[in-house]
Every structure is written in C-alpha cells, then in structure tokens.
Amino acid sequence: LGLAQKGRRAVGYDADITVLDLPARAAVLGIASGAVIMVRGYVCGRGGRMITTAAGREAVEAAGLTPIVVDIGKGGFYRS
C-alpha cells in the first residue's frame, strides 16, 4: 500500500494532506502526491486508491469507489 513512508513528518516521508473542518467533523480538502484529490467532500481525479478501515467500507463503496480496507491496529501506523 505504500504506507512505509507514512505517519511521520521527516525527510524522505510522503506528505499527503487532509484539511479538516473540525466543528463540522468533515474533510474539506485532500492533497496527495502534489495533486488535489478531494474538495468539499467530493473525490476528484482518477486512478487513486481509497484506503479506509472496515467502518468506512460501505461509505467508500456507496461513493462508487473501491476500498482498500486496513486494520490500523496491525499496521504500525498508530502506536499506543
């Protein structure tokens, strides 16, 4: 999935960005690999992958996208 270079702000790490509207609890802008991929909740562009947890699978499919479902507890992405 290309997640080895994620989860940290450091030289050599990939810096995708999601801008959140915290009061609305919504993502308003997404940038990946230097390209805008989502604006105001609408996915734009093509050829991308939507990575989600099992809880988001139905929403991704309802948007007409193919989900890549991950278990964040097993990925090393988050550590307790």
mmCIF file of N, CA and C in Angstrom:
data_model
loop_
_atom_site.group_PDB
_atom_site.id
_atom_site.type_symbol
_atom_site.label_atom_id
_atom_site.label_comp_id
_atom_site.label_asym_id
_atom_site.label_seq_id
_atom_site.Cartn_x
_atom_site.Cartn_y
_atom_site.Cartn_z
ATOM 1 N N LEU A 1 0.797 -1.207 0.000
ATOM 2 C CA LEU A 1 0.000 0.000 0.000
ATOM 3 C C LEU A 1 0.838 1.269 0.000
ATOM 4 N N GLY A 2 2.144 1.142 0.144
ATOM 5 C CA GLY A 2 2.982 2.322 0.167
ATOM 6 C C GLY A 2 2.926 3.071 1.490
ATOM 7 N N LEU A 3 2.628 2.374 2.573
ATOM 8 C CA LEU A 3 2.483 3.042 3.864
ATOM 9 C C LEU A 3 3.784 3.130 4.661
ATOM 10 N N ALA A 4 4.867 2.527 4.166
ATOM 11 C CA ALA A 4 6.122 2.526 4.917
ATOM 12 C C ALA A 4 6.670 3.935 5.122
ATOM 13 N N GLN A 5 6.379 4.845 4.233
ATOM 14 C CA GLN A 5 6.879 6.211 4.343
ATOM 15 C C GLN A 5 5.793 7.172 4.831
ATOM 16 N N LYS A 6 4.868 6.675 5.609
ATOM 17 C CA LYS A 6 3.770 7.486 6.142
ATOM 18 C C LYS A 6 3.858 7.556 7.661
ATOM 19 N N GLY A 7 3.095 8.472 8.240
ATOM 20 C CA GLY A 7 2.933 8.509 9.692
ATOM 21 C C GLY A 7 3.941 9.348 10.437
ATOM 22 N N ARG A 8 4.748 10.113 9.698
ATOM 23 C CA ARG A 8 5.774 10.912 10.352
ATOM 24 C C ARG A 8 6.132 12.096 9.461
ATOM 25 N N ARG A 9 6.398 13.231 10.063
ATOM 26 C CA ARG A 9 6.899 14.371 9.288
ATOM 27 C C ARG A 9 8.414 14.369 9.396
ATOM 28 N N ALA A 10 9.069 13.888 8.346
ATOM 29 C CA ALA A 10 10.530 13.804 8.348
ATOM 30 C C ALA A 10 11.020 13.717 6.907
ATOM 31 N N VAL A 11 12.287 14.000 6.712
ATOM 32 C CA VAL A 11 12.889 13.918 5.381
ATOM 33 C C VAL A 11 12.678 12.525 4.818
ATOM 34 N N GLY A 12 12.212 12.451 3.562
ATOM 35 C CA GLY A 12 12.007 11.177 2.897
ATOM 36 C C GLY A 12 10.633 10.568 3.096
ATOM 37 N N TYR A 13 9.811 11.182 3.941
ATOM 38 C CA TYR A 13 8.461 10.666 4.154
ATOM 39 C C TYR A 13 7.484 11.363 3.225
ATOM 40 N N ASP A 14 6.443 10.658 2.847
ATOM 41 C CA ASP A 14 5.405 11.163 1.956
ATOM 42 C C ASP A 14 4.470 12.067 2.756
ATOM 43 N N ALA A 15 4.119 13.228 2.207
ATOM 44 C CA ALA A 15 3.316 14.199 2.949
ATOM 45 C C ALA A 15 1.983 14.467 2.274
ATOM 46 N N ASP A 16 1.070 13.523 2.311
ATOM 47 C CA ASP A 16 -0.289 13.782 1.858
ATOM 48 C C ASP A 16 -0.961 14.654 2.919
ATOM 49 N N ILE A 17 -1.894 15.484 2.491
ATOM 50 C CA ILE A 17 -2.514 16.439 3.407
ATOM 51 C C ILE A 17 -4.032 16.332 3.325
ATOM 52 N N THR A 18 -4.681 16.342 4.485
ATOM 53 C CA THR A 18 -6.130 16.447 4.563
ATOM 54 C C THR A 18 -6.461 17.629 5.452
ATOM 55 N N VAL A 19 -7.279 18.550 4.937
ATOM 56 C CA VAL A 19 -7.720 19.717 5.698
ATOM 57 C C VAL A 19 -9.091 19.389 6.268
ATOM 58 N N LEU A 20 -9.233 19.598 7.573
ATOM 59 C CA LEU A 20 -10.473 19.247 8.260
ATOM 60 C C LEU A 20 -11.226 20.489 8.719
ATOM 61 N N ASP A 21 -12.562 20.415 8.678
ATOM 62 C CA ASP A 21 -13.440 21.391 9.310
ATOM 63 C C ASP A 21 -13.855 20.711 10.609
ATOM 64 N N LEU A 22 -13.166 21.033 11.700
ATOM 65 C CA LEU A 22 -13.397 20.316 12.950
ATOM 66 C C LEU A 22 -14.811 20.488 13.502
ATOM 67 N N PRO A 23 -15.398 21.700 13.507
ATOM 68 C CA PRO A 23 -16.770 21.801 14.011
ATOM 69 C C PRO A 23 -17.765 20.943 13.214
ATOM 70 N N ALA A 24 -17.546 20.841 11.902
ATOM 71 C CA ALA A 24 -18.451 20.043 11.061
ATOM 72 C C ALA A 24 -18.054 18.568 11.035
ATOM 73 N N ARG A 25 -16.884 18.259 11.606
ATOM 74 C CA ARG A 25 -16.358 16.890 11.604
ATOM 75 C C ARG A 25 -16.300 16.340 10.183
ATOM 76 N N ALA A 26 -15.702 17.120 9.266
ATOM 77 C CA ALA A 26 -15.655 16.737 7.857
ATOM 78 C C ALA A 26 -14.328 17.135 7.226
ATOM 79 N N ALA A 27 -13.873 16.310 6.311
ATOM 80 C CA ALA A 27 -12.706 16.657 5.498
ATOM 81 C C ALA A 27 -13.174 17.604 4.399
ATOM 82 N N VAL A 28 -12.415 18.671 4.157
ATOM 83 C CA VAL A 28 -12.816 19.644 3.142
ATOM 84 C C VAL A 28 -11.849 19.719 1.970
ATOM 85 N N LEU A 29 -10.630 19.193 2.135
ATOM 86 C CA LEU A 29 -9.650 19.231 1.059
ATOM 87 C C LEU A 29 -8.660 18.098 1.261
ATOM 88 N N GLY A 30 -8.305 17.412 0.183
ATOM 89 C CA GLY A 30 -7.302 16.358 0.237
ATOM 90 C C GLY A 30 -6.279 16.563 -0.865
ATOM 91 N N ILE A 31 -4.995 16.467 -0.505
ATOM 92 C CA ILE A 31 -3.908 16.596 -1.469
ATOM 93 C C ILE A 31 -3.007 15.380 -1.311
ATOM 94 N N ALA A 32 -2.718 14.701 -2.419
ATOM 95 C CA ALA A 32 -1.846 13.523 -2.405
ATOM 96 C C ALA A 32 -0.908 13.591 -3.596
ATOM 97 N N SER A 33 0.349 13.331 -3.350
ATOM 98 C CA SER A 33 1.366 13.361 -4.409
ATOM 99 C C SER A 33 1.324 14.680 -5.179
ATOM 100 N N GLY A 34 1.028 15.770 -4.471
ATOM 101 C CA GLY A 34 1.006 17.085 -5.082
ATOM 102 C C GLY A 34 -0.243 17.413 -5.873
ATOM 103 N N ALA A 35 -1.226 16.536 -5.893
ATOM 104 C CA ALA A 35 -2.455 16.769 -6.662
ATOM 105 C C ALA A 35 -3.656 16.846 -5.727
ATOM 106 N N VAL A 36 -4.581 17.755 -6.017
ATOM 107 C CA VAL A 36 -5.825 17.843 -5.248
ATOM 108 C C VAL A 36 -6.677 16.628 -5.620
ATOM 109 N N ILE A 37 -7.064 15.870 -4.608
ATOM 110 C CA ILE A 37 -7.831 14.648 -4.862
ATOM 111 C C ILE A 37 -9.247 14.707 -4.305
ATOM 112 N N MET A 38 -9.512 15.709 -3.429
ATOM 113 C CA MET A 38 -10.840 15.835 -2.842
ATOM 114 C C MET A 38 -11.071 17.281 -2.471
ATOM 115 N N VAL A 39 -12.256 17.801 -2.822
ATOM 116 C CA VAL A 39 -12.646 19.167 -2.474
ATOM 117 C C VAL A 39 -14.058 19.135 -1.907
ATOM 118 N N ARG A 40 -14.224 19.690 -0.706
ATOM 119 C CA ARG A 40 -15.537 19.759 -0.045
ATOM 120 C C ARG A 40 -16.254 18.410 -0.010
ATOM 121 N N GLY A 41 -15.503 17.346 0.196
ATOM 122 C CA GLY A 41 -16.091 16.018 0.312
ATOM 123 C C GLY A 41 -16.284 15.269 -0.988
ATOM 124 N N TYR A 42 -15.970 15.896 -2.108
ATOM 125 C CA TYR A 42 -16.131 15.234 -3.407
ATOM 126 C C TYR A 42 -14.774 14.791 -3.944
ATOM 127 N N VAL A 43 -14.657 13.515 -4.267
ATOM 128 C CA VAL A 43 -13.429 12.985 -4.832
ATOM 129 C C VAL A 43 -13.301 13.479 -6.267
ATOM 130 N N CYS A 44 -12.127 13.997 -6.610
ATOM 131 C CA CYS A 44 -11.890 14.456 -7.977
ATOM 132 C C CYS A 44 -10.634 13.761 -8.509
ATOM 133 N N GLY A 45 -10.512 13.700 -9.806
ATOM 134 C CA GLY A 45 -9.397 12.984 -10.406
ATOM 135 C C GLY A 45 -9.735 11.518 -10.575
ATOM 136 N N ARG A 46 -8.750 10.738 -10.984
ATOM 137 C CA ARG A 46 -8.953 9.298 -11.147
ATOM 138 C C ARG A 46 -7.642 8.563 -10.951
ATOM 139 N N GLY A 47 -7.763 7.263 -10.835
ATOM 140 C CA GLY A 47 -6.585 6.421 -10.702
ATOM 141 C C GLY A 47 -6.041 6.300 -9.295
ATOM 142 N N GLY A 48 -6.752 6.858 -8.319
ATOM 143 C CA GLY A 48 -6.276 6.779 -6.950
ATOM 144 C C GLY A 48 -6.807 5.566 -6.225
ATOM 145 N N ARG A 49 -6.371 5.426 -4.992
ATOM 146 C CA ARG A 49 -6.857 4.348 -4.135
ATOM 147 C C ARG A 49 -7.471 4.970 -2.898
ATOM 148 N N MET A 50 -8.554 4.407 -2.424
ATOM 149 C CA MET A 50 -9.201 4.886 -1.209
ATOM 150 C C MET A 50 -8.905 3.887 -0.107
ATOM 151 N N ILE A 51 -8.114 4.303 0.842
ATOM 152 C CA ILE A 51 -7.762 3.450 1.974
ATOM 153 C C ILE A 51 -8.683 3.813 3.125
ATOM 154 N N THR A 52 -9.295 2.798 3.731
ATOM 155 C CA THR A 52 -10.256 3.028 4.809
ATOM 156 C C THR A 52 -10.169 1.893 5.823
ATOM 157 N N THR A 53 -10.827 2.086 6.933
ATOM 158 C CA THR A 53 -10.994 0.994 7.895
ATOM 159 C C THR A 53 -12.281 0.254 7.538
ATOM 160 N N ALA A 54 -12.538 -0.839 8.234
ATOM 161 C CA ALA A 54 -13.762 -1.605 7.980
ATOM 162 C C ALA A 54 -14.998 -0.730 8.210
ATOM 163 N N ALA A 55 -14.911 0.219 9.148
ATOM 164 C CA ALA A 55 -16.050 1.087 9.443
ATOM 165 C C ALA A 55 -16.405 2.003 8.272
ATOM 166 N N GLY A 56 -15.447 2.314 7.412
ATOM 167 C CA GLY A 56 -15.702 3.204 6.286
ATOM 168 C C GLY A 56 -15.964 2.516 4.964
ATOM 169 N N ARG A 57 -15.879 1.199 4.956
ATOM 170 C CA ARG A 57 -16.022 0.444 3.704
ATOM 171 C C ARG A 57 -17.310 0.763 2.951
ATOM 172 N N GLU A 58 -18.448 0.718 3.627
ATOM 173 C CA GLU A 58 -19.735 0.952 2.947
ATOM 174 C C GLU A 58 -19.815 2.357 2.361
ATOM 175 N N ALA A 59 -19.297 3.344 3.067
ATOM 176 C CA ALA A 59 -19.343 4.728 2.563
ATOM 177 C C ALA A 59 -18.488 4.872 1.314
ATOM 178 N N VAL A 60 -17.337 4.229 1.298
ATOM 179 C CA VAL A 60 -16.459 4.286 0.118
ATOM 180 C C VAL A 60 -17.147 3.605 -1.064
ATOM 181 N N GLU A 61 -17.725 2.445 -0.829
ATOM 182 C CA GLU A 61 -18.427 1.733 -1.900
ATOM 183 C C GLU A 61 -19.641 2.524 -2.384
ATOM 184 N N ALA A 62 -20.362 3.191 -1.461
ATOM 185 C CA ALA A 62 -21.528 3.990 -1.842
ATOM 186 C C ALA A 62 -21.131 5.167 -2.729
ATOM 187 N N ALA A 63 -19.877 5.619 -2.590
ATOM 188 C CA ALA A 63 -19.382 6.710 -3.431
ATOM 189 C C ALA A 63 -18.894 6.203 -4.781
ATOM 190 N N GLY A 64 -19.030 4.877 -5.006
ATOM 191 C CA GLY A 64 -18.624 4.306 -6.288
ATOM 192 C C GLY A 64 -17.140 4.028 -6.396
ATOM 193 N N LEU A 65 -16.465 3.939 -5.248
ATOM 194 C CA LEU A 65 -15.021 3.696 -5.235
ATOM 195 C C LEU A 65 -14.725 2.314 -4.677
ATOM 196 N N THR A 66 -13.557 1.815 -4.991
ATOM 197 C CA THR A 66 -13.127 0.522 -4.475
ATOM 198 C C THR A 66 -12.269 0.748 -3.232
ATOM 199 N N PRO A 67 -12.687 0.227 -2.089
ATOM 200 C CA PRO A 67 -11.928 0.443 -0.859
ATOM 201 C C PRO A 67 -10.754 -0.532 -0.713
ATOM 202 N N ILE A 68 -9.693 -0.045 -0.105
ATOM 203 C CA ILE A 68 -8.613 -0.892 0.383
ATOM 204 C C ILE A 68 -8.770 -0.827 1.899
ATOM 205 N N VAL A 69 -9.231 -1.909 2.501
ATOM 206 C CA VAL A 69 -9.552 -1.922 3.923
ATOM 207 C C VAL A 69 -8.322 -2.340 4.729
ATOM 208 N N VAL A 70 -7.971 -1.503 5.714
ATOM 209 C CA VAL A 70 -6.821 -1.783 6.565
ATOM 210 C C VAL A 70 -7.261 -1.825 8.023
ATOM 211 N N ASP A 71 -6.516 -2.550 8.822
ATOM 212 C CA ASP A 71 -6.717 -2.590 10.269
ATOM 213 C C ASP A 71 -5.597 -1.751 10.872
ATOM 214 N N ILE A 72 -5.906 -0.520 11.293
ATOM 215 C CA ILE A 72 -4.857 0.381 11.756
ATOM 216 C C ILE A 72 -4.157 -0.132 13.011
ATOM 217 N N GLY A 73 -4.800 -1.021 13.734
ATOM 218 C CA GLY A 73 -4.175 -1.598 14.916
ATOM 219 C C GLY A 73 -3.042 -2.553 14.588
ATOM 220 N N LYS A 74 -3.018 -3.072 13.375
ATOM 221 C CA LYS A 74 -1.995 -4.040 12.975
ATOM 222 C C LYS A 74 -0.947 -3.451 12.048
ATOM 223 N N GLY A 75 -1.137 -2.220 11.608
ATOM 224 C CA GLY A 75 -0.253 -1.670 10.582
ATOM 225 C C GLY A 75 0.986 -0.959 11.086
ATOM 226 N N GLY A 76 1.122 -0.692 12.360
ATOM 227 C CA GLY A 76 2.253 0.048 12.854
ATOM 228 C C GLY A 76 2.124 1.535 12.591
ATOM 229 N N PHE A 77 1.007 1.934 12.023
ATOM 230 C CA PHE A 77 0.758 3.330 11.703
ATOM 231 C C PHE A 77 0.500 4.119 12.975
ATOM 232 N N TYR A 78 -0.240 3.516 13.902
ATOM 233 C CA TYR A 78 -0.524 4.115 15.191
ATOM 234 C C TYR A 78 0.046 3.214 16.265
ATOM 235 N N ARG A 79 0.661 3.807 17.211
ATOM 236 C CA ARG A 79 1.233 3.032 18.323
ATOM 237 C C ARG A 79 0.701 3.577 19.629
ATOM 238 N N SER A 80 0.384 2.664 20.549
ATOM 239 C CA SER A 80 -0.109 3.125 21.859
ATOM 240 C C SER A 80 1.019 3.152 22.858
#
